CSV table of C-alpha atoms in Angstrom, one decimal:
chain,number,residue,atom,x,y,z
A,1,UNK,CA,-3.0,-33.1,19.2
A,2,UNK,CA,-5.2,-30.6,17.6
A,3,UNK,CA,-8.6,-31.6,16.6
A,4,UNK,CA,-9.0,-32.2,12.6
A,5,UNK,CA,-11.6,-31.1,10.6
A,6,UNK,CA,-12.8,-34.4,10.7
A,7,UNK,CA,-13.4,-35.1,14.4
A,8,UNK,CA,-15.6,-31.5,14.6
A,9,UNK,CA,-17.6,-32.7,11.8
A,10,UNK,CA,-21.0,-34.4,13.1
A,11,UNK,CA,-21.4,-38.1,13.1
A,12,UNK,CA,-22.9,-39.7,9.7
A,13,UNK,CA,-26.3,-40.6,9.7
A,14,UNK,CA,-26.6,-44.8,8.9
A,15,UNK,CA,-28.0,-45.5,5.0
A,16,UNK,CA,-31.7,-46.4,5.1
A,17,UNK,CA,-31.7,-50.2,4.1
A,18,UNK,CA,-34.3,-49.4,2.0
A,19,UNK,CA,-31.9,-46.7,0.2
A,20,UNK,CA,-34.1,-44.1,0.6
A,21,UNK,CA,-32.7,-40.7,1.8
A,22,UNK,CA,-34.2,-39.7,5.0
A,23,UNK,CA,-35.7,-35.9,5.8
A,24,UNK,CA,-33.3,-33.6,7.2
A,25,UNK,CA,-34.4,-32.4,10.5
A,26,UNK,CA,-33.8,-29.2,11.8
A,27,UNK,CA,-30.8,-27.9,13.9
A,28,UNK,CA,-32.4,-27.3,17.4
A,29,UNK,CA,-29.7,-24.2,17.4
A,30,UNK,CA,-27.3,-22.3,15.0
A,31,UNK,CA,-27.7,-19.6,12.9
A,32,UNK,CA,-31.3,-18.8,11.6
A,33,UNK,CA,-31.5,-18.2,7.4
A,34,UNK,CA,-31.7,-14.6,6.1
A,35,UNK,CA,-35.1,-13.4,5.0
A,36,UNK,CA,-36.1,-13.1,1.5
A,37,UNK,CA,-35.5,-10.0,0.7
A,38,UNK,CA,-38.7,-6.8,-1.3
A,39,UNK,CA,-38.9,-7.4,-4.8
A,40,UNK,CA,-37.0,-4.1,-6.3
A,41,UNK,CA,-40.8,-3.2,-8.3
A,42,UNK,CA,-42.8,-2.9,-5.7
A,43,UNK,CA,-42.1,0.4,-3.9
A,44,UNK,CA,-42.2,2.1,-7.3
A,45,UNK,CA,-45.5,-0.2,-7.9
A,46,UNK,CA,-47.4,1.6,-4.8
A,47,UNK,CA,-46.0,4.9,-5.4
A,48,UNK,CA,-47.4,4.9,-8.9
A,49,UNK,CA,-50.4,3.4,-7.3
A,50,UNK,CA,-50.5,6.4,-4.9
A,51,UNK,CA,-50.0,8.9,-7.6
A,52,UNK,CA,-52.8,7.2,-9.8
A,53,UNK,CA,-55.4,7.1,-6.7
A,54,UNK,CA,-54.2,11.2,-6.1
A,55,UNK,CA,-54.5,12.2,-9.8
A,56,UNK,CA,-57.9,10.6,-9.6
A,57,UNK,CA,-58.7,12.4,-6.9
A,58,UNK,CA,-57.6,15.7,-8.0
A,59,UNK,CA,-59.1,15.5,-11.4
A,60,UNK,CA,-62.7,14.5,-9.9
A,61,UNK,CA,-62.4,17.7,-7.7
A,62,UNK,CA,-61.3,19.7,-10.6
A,63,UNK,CA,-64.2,18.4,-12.4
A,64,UNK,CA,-66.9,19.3,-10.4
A,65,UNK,CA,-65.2,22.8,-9.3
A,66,UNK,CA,-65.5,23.6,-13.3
A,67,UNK,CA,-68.8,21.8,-14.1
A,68,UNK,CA,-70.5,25.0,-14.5
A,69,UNK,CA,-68.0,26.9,-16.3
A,70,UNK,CA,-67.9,23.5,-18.9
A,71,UNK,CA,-71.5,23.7,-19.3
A,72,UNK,CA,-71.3,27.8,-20.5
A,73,UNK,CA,-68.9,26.8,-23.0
A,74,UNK,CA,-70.7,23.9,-23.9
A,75,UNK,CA,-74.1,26.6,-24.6
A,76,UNK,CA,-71.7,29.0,-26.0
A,77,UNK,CA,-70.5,26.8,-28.6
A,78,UNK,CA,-73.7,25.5,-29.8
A,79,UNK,CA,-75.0,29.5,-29.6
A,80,UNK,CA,-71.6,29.9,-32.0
A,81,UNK,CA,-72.5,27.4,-34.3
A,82,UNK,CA,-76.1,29.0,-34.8
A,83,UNK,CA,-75.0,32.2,-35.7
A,84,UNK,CA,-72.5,30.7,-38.1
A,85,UNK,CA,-74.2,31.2,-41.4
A,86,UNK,CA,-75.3,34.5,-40.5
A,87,UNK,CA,-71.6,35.4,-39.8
A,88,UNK,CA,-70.2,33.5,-42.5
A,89,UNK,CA,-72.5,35.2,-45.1
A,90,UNK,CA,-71.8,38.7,-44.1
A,91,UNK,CA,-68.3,37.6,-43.7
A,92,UNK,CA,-68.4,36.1,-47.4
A,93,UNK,CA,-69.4,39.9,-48.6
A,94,UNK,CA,-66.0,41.3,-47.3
A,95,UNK,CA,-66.8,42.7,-43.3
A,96,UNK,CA,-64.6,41.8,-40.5
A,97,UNK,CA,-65.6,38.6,-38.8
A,98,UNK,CA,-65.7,40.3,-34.9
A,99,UNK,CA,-67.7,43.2,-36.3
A,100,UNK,CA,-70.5,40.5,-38.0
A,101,UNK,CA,-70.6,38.3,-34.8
A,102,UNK,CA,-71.0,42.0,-33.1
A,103,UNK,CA,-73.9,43.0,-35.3
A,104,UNK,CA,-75.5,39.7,-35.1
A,105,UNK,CA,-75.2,39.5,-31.1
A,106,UNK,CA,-76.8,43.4,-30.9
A,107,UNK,CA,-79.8,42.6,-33.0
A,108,UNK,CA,-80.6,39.3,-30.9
A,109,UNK,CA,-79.8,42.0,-28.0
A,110,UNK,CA,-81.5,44.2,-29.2
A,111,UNK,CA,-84.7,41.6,-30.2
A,112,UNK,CA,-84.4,40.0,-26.5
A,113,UNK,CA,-84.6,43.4,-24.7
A,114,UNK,CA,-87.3,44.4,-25.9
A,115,UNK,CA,-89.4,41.5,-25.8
A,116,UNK,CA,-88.5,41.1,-22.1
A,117,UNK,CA,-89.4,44.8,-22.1
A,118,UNK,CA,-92.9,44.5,-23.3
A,119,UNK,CA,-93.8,41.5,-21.5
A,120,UNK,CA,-92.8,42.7,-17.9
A,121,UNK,CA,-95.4,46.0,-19.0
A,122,UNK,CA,-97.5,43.7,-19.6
A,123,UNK,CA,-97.2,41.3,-16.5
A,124,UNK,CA,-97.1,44.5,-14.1
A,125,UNK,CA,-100.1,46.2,-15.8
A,126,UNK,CA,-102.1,42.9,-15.4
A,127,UNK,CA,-100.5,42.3,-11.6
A,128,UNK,CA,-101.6,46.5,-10.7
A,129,UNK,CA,-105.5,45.1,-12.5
A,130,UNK,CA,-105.8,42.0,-10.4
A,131,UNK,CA,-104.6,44.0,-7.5
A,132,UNK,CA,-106.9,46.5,-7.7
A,133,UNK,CA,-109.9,44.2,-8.6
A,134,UNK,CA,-109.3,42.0,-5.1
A,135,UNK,CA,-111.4,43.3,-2.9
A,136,UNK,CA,-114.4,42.7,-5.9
A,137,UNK,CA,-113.2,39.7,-6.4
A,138,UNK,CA,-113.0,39.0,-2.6
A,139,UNK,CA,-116.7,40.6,-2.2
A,140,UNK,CA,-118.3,37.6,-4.6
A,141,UNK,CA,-116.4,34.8,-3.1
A,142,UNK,CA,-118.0,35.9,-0.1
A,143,UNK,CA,-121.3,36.3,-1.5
A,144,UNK,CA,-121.0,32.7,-2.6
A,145,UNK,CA,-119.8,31.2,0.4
A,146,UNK,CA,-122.7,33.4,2.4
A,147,UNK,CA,-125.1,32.2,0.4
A,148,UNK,CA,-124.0,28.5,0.1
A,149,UNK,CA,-123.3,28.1,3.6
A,150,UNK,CA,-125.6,30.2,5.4
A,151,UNK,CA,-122.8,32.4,6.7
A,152,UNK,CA,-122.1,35.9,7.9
A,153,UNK,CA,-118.7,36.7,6.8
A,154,UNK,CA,-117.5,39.9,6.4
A,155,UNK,CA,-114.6,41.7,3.9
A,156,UNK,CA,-113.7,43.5,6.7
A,157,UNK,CA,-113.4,40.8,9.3
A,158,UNK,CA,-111.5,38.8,6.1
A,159,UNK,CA,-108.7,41.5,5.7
A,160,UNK,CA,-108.3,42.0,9.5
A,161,UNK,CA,-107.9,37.9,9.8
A,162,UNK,CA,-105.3,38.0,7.2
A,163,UNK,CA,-103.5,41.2,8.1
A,164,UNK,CA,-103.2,40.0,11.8
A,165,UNK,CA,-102.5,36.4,10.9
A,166,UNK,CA,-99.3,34.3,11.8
A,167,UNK,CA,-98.7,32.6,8.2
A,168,UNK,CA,-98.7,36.1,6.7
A,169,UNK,CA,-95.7,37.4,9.7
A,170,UNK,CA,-93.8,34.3,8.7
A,171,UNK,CA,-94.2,35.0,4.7
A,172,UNK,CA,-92.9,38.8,5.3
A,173,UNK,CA,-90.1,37.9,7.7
A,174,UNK,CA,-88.8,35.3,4.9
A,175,UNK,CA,-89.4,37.3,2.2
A,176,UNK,CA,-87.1,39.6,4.1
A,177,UNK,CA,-84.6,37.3,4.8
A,178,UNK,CA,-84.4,36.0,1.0
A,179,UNK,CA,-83.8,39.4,-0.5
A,180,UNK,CA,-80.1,38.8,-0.1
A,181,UNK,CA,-80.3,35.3,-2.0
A,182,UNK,CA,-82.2,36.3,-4.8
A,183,UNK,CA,-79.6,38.8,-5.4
A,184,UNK,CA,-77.2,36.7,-5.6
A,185,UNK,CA,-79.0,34.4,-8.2
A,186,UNK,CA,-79.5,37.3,-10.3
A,187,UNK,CA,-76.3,38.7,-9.9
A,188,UNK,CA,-75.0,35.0,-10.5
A,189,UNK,CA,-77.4,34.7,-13.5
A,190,UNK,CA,-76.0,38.0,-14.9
A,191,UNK,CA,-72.2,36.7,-15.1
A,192,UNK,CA,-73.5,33.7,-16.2
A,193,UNK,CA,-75.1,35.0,-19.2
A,194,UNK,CA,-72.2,37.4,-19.5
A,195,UNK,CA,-69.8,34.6,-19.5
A,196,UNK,CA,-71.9,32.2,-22.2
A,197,UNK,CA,-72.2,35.5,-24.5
A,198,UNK,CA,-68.2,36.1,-24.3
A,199,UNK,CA,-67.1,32.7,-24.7
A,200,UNK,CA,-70.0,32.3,-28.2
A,201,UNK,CA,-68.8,35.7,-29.3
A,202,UNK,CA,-65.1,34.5,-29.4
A,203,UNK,CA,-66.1,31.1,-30.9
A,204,UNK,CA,-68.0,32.7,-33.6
A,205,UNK,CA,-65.5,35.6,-34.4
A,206,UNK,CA,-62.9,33.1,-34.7
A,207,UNK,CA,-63.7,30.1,-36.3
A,208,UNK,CA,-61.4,29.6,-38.8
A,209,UNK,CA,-58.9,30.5,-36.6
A,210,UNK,CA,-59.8,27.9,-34.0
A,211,UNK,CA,-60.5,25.3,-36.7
A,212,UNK,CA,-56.7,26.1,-38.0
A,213,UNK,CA,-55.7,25.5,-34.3
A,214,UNK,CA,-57.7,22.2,-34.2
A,215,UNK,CA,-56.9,20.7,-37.5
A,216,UNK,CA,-52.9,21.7,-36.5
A,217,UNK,CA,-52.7,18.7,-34.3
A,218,UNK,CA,-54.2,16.1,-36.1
A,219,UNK,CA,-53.3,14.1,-39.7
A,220,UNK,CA,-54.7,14.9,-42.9
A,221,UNK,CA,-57.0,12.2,-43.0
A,222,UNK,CA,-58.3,13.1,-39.3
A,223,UNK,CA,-58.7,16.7,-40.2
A,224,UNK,CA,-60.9,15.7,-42.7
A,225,UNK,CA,-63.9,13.9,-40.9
A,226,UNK,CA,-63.1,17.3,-38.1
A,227,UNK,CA,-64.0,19.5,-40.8
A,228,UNK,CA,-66.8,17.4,-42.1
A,229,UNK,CA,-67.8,17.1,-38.4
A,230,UNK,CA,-68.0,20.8,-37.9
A,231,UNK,CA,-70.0,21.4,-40.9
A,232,UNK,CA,-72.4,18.8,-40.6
A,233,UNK,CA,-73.1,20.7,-36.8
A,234,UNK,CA,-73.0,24.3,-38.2
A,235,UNK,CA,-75.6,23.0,-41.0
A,236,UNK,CA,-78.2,20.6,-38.2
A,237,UNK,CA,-78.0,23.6,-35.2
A,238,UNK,CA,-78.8,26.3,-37.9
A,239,UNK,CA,-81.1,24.3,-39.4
A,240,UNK,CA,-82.5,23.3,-35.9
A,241,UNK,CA,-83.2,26.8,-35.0
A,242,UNK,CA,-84.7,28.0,-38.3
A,243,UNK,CA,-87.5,25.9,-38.3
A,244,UNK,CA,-88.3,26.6,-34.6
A,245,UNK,CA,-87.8,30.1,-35.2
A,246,UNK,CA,-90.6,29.9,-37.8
A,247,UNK,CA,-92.8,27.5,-36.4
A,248,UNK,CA,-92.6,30.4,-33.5
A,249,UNK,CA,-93.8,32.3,-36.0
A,250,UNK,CA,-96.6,31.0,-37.1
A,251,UNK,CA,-97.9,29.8,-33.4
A,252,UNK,CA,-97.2,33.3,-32.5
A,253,UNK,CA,-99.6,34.6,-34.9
A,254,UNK,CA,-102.0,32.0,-34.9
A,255,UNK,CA,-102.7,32.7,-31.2
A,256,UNK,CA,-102.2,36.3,-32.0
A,257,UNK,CA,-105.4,36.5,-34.1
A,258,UNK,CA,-107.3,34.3,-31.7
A,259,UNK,CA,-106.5,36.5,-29.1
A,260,UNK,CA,-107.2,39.5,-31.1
A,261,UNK,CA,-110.4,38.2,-31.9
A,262,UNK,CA,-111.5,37.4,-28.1
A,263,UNK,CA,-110.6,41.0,-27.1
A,264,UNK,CA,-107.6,39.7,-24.6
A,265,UNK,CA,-105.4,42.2,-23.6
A,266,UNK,CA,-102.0,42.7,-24.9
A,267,UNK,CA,-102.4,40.4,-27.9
A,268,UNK,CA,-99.0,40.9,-29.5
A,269,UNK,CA,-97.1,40.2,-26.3
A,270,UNK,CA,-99.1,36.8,-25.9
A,271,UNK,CA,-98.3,36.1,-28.9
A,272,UNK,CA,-94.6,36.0,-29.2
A,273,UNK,CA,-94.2,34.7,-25.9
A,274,UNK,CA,-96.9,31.5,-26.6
A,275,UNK,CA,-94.4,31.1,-29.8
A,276,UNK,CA,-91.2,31.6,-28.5
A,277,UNK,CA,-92.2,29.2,-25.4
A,278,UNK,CA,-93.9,26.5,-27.2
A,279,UNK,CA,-91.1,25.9,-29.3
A,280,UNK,CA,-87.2,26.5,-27.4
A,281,UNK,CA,-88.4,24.4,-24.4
A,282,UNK,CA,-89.0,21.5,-25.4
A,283,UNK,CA,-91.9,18.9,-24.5
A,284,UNK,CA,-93.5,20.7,-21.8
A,285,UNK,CA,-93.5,24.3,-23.6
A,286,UNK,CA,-96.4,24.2,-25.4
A,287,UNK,CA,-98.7,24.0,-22.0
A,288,UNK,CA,-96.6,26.3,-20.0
A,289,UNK,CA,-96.8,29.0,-22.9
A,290,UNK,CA,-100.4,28.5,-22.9
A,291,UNK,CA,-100.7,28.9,-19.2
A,292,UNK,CA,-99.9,32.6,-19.0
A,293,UNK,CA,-102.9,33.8,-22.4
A,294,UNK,CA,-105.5,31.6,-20.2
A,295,UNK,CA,-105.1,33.6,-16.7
A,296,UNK,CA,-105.2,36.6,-19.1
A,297,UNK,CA,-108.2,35.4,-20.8
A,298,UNK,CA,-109.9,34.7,-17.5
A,299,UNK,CA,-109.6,37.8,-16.2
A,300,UNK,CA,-111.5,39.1,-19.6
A,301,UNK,CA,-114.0,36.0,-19.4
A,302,UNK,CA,-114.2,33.3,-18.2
A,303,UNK,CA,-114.9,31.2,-21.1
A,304,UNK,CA,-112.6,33.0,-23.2
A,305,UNK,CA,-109.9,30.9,-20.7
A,306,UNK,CA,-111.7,27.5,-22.3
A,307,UNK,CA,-111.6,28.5,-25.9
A,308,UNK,CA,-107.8,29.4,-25.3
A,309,UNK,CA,-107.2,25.8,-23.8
A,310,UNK,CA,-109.2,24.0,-26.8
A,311,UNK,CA,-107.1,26.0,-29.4
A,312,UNK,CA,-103.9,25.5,-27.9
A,313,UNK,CA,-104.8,21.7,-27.9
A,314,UNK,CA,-105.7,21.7,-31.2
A,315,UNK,CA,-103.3,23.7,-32.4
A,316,UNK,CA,-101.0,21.5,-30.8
A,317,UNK,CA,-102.2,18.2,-32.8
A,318,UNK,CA,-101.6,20.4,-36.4
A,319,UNK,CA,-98.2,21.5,-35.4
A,320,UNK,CA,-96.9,17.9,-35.0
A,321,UNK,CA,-98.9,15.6,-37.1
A,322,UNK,CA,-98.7,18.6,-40.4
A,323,UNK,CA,-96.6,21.7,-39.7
A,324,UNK,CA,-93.6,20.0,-38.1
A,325,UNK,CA,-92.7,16.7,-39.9
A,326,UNK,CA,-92.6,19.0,-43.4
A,327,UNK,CA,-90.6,22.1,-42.0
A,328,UNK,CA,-87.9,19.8,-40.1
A,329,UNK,CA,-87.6,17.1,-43.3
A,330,UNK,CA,-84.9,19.0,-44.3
A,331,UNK,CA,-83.0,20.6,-41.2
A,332,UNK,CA,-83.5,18.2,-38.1
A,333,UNK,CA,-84.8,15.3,-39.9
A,334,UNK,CA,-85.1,12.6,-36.8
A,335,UNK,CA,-87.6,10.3,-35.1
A,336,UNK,CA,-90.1,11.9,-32.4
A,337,UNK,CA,-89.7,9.0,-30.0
A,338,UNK,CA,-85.7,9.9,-30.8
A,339,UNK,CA,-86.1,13.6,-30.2
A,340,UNK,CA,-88.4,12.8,-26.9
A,341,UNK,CA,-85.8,10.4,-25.8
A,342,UNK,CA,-83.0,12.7,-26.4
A,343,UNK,CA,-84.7,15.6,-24.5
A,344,UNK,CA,-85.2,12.9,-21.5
A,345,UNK,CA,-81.4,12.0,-21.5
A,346,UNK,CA,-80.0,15.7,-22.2
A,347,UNK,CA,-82.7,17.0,-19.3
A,348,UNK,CA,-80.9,13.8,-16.9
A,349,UNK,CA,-77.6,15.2,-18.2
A,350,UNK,CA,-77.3,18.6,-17.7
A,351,UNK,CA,-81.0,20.2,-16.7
A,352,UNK,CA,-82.6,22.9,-18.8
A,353,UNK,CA,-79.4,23.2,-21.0
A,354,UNK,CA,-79.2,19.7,-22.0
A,355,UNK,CA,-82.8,19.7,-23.0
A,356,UNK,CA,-82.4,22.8,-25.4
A,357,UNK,CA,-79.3,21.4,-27.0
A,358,UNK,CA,-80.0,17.8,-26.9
A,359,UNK,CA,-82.4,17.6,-30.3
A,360,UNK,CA,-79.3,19.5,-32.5
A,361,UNK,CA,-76.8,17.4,-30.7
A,362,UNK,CA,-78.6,14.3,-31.6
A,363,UNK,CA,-79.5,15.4,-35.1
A,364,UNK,CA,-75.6,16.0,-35.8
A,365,UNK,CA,-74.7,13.0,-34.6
A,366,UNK,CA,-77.5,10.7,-36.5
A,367,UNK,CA,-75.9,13.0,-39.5
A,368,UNK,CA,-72.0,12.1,-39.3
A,369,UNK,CA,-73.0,8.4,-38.8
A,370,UNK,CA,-74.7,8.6,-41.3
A,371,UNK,CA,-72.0,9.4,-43.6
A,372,UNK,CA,-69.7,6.5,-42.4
A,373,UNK,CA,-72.7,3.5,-41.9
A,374,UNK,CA,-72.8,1.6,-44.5
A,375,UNK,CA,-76.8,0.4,-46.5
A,376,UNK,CA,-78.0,-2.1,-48.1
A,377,UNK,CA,-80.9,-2.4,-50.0
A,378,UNK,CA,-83.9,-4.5,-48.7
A,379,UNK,CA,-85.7,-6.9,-50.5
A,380,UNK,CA,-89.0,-7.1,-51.4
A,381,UNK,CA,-90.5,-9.1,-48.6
A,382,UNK,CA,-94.1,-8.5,-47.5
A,383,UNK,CA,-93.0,-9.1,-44.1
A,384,UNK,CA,-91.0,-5.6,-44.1
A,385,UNK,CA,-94.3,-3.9,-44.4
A,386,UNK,CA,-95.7,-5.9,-41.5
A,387,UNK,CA,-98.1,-8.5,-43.5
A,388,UNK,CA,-97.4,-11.9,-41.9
A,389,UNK,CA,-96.8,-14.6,-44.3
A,390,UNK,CA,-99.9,-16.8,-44.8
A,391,UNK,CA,-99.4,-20.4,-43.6
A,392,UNK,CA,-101.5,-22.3,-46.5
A,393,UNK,CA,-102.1,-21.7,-49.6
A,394,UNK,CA,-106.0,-21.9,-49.1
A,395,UNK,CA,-107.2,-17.9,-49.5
A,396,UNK,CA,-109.0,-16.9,-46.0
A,397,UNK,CA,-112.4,-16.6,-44.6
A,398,UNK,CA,-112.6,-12.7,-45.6
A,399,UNK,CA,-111.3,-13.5,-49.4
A,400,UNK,CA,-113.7,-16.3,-49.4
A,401,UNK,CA,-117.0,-14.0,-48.4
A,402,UNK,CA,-115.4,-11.4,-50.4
A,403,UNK,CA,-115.6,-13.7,-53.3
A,404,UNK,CA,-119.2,-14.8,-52.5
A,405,UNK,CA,-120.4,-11.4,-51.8
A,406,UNK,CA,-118.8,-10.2,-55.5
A,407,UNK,CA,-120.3,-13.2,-57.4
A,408,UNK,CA,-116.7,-14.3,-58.5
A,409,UNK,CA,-115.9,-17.7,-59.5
A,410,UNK,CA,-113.2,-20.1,-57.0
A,411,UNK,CA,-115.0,-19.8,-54.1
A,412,UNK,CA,-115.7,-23.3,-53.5
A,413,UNK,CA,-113.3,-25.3,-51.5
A,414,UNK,CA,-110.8,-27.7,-53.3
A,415,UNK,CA,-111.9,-31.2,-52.5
């Protein structure tokens, strides 16, 4: 007979008297279970991963490939905005706006040039001076030292030590060797320059026509607070660099006439660079202007290098505590510890450029929010003004020997 189905079928397992079903154990042999099988999202999950991670990547290199180029359009744009009223007004009278952004870039060419022109005369005729007045200079130091020390030195034996010396060899054979590198900074800063003054000139001659562009994209309401934006920063930069182009103005003749009066050389010159200096870089300016009238001065006299330092201090005190507070009220009104802290951040930022655009930046920006944050008014509490509420109603020992020391009645104590 052929075996049934039910003689191949395995022998039942006896009931647990307790009826409880027992585990299954597993089959020693047979056929093993399939395994469970990728979720369908994953591979697309790690290839977006993997395009995220190479984006990233991409976009970092990108970045710091272009850093520079971002920060000549960030200095062009600013540079843009500063000339805005001037090329706005002429533009307002009926000329072209590219041929008012040209005439406005020549004259601040033309302004810049010679200023640089003057003060490299000036620096070479000084350099050719001191040159030519070494070896006097070099005779009384070593007059003093022979003197002092009870030595026999010689210019002659002086020169021939430094002529023949090792330090000097090196000096000259990396001198040498850095020719190359400097001219490729200055061909570097050249394109630079060239580069910031296209990218402002185009900014400037076409700012209605870039705003256009910019408002295109956005809602009405959004191209609102844009425009509002844009104005407030034409209105703080401008403002920002008329005061400091007149308090360089009045530093610049201030030290003019004290230089004048000493008898310093090249007066003028000193002038406009101690005012120009002191005021477009910021916190340290003021000293480093100063530097250059001093080694002037002390080439004239020696004391006349003291009375420059104690004027520039001085002068220093009136221009922020008097000149300063009333001639930025209106353009750049913000807090010193604001505009020192913003120079600190700007200069961590982005170096020199962030410190020069880093008090209008701020000043805009303390401006818009302005516009939007909403103020109460504050009540009359003495505490606003700093006076510390008193703790009893008993008047104090000063009011008390006041009183005595006037003759007025109350002084006595309640009981």
């Amino acid at each position: 007979m052929a075996p049934t189905d039910e003689e191949n079928q395995p022998p039942a397992r006896p009931a647990d008297p307790t009826g409880a079903t027992p585990p299954e154990r597993p089959l020693a042999a047979g056929p093993v279970a399939p395994a469970a099988r990728m979720p369908r999202w994953l591979p697309r999950a790690m290839v977006l991963a993997l395009a995220l991670i190479a984006a990233f990547q991409l976009g970092s290199w990108a970045f710091h490939q272009l850093t520079a180029l971002l920060i000549n359009i960030l200095i062009a744009f600013f540079l843009a905005l500063a000339i805005e009223p001037a090329v706005s007004r002429m533009a307002a009278r009926g000329m072209r706006r590219g041929l008012a952004t040209f005439l406005v870039f020549f004259g601040l060419a033309v302004v810049t040039a010679g200023f640089i022109t003057l003060l490299g005369s000036m620096l070479a005729g000084q350099i050719i001076k001191m040159v030519e007045g070494f070896p006097d200079y070099l005779d009384s130091l070593i007059n003093w030292i022979n003197q002092s020390f009870h030595t026999k030195l010689r210019r002659v034996d002086v020169q021939e030590g430094l002529l023949h010396s090792d330090w000097l060899r090196k000096y000259a054979q990396n001198s040498a060797a850095g020719v190359l590198d400097v001219s490729a900074q200055v061909l570097g800063g050249l394109f630079r320059l060239l580069t910031v003054a296209l990218f402002s000139f185009y900014f400037a001659a076409d700012g209605p026509r870039l705003r256009r562009a910019l408002c295109s994209v956005l809602p009405p309401a959004r191209q609102a607070e844009v425009l509002r934006a844009w104005e407030i920063a034409v209105d703080k930069t401008g403002g920002y660099l008329y005061s400091r182009g007149l308090m360089a103005l009045i530093s610049g003749v201030a030290h003019y006439i004290l230089l004048e009066a000493l008898g310093v050389p090249y007066a003028p010159v000193l002038g406009v660079w101690v005012g120009l200096v002191s005021q477009f870089i910021p916190t340290i300016g003021t000293y480093l202007a100063g530097a250059l009238p001093m080694l002037i001065a002390f080439t004239v006299n020696p004391w006349y290098a003291v009375w420059v330092l104690v004027f520039v201090v001085v002068y220093q005190q009136f221009e922020n505590y008097m000149l300063q507070p009333k001639l930025t009220a209106k353009t750049v009104d913000i807090h010193p510890a604001v505009a020192f802290g913003s120079v600190i951040a700007g200069t961590a930022l982005l170096g020199a450029v962030g410190a020069l655009i880093a008090i209008p930046a701020v000043a805009t920006l303390q401006a818009f929010l302005g516009a939007y944050v909403k103020r109460y008014d504050v009540t009359d509490d003495p505490r606003v003004l700093g006076h510390r509420g008193s703790r009893s109603s008993s008047p104090g020992v000063l009011v008390r020997v006041r009183r005595l020391w006037a003759g007025r009645p109350g002084t006595e104590e309640p009981s």
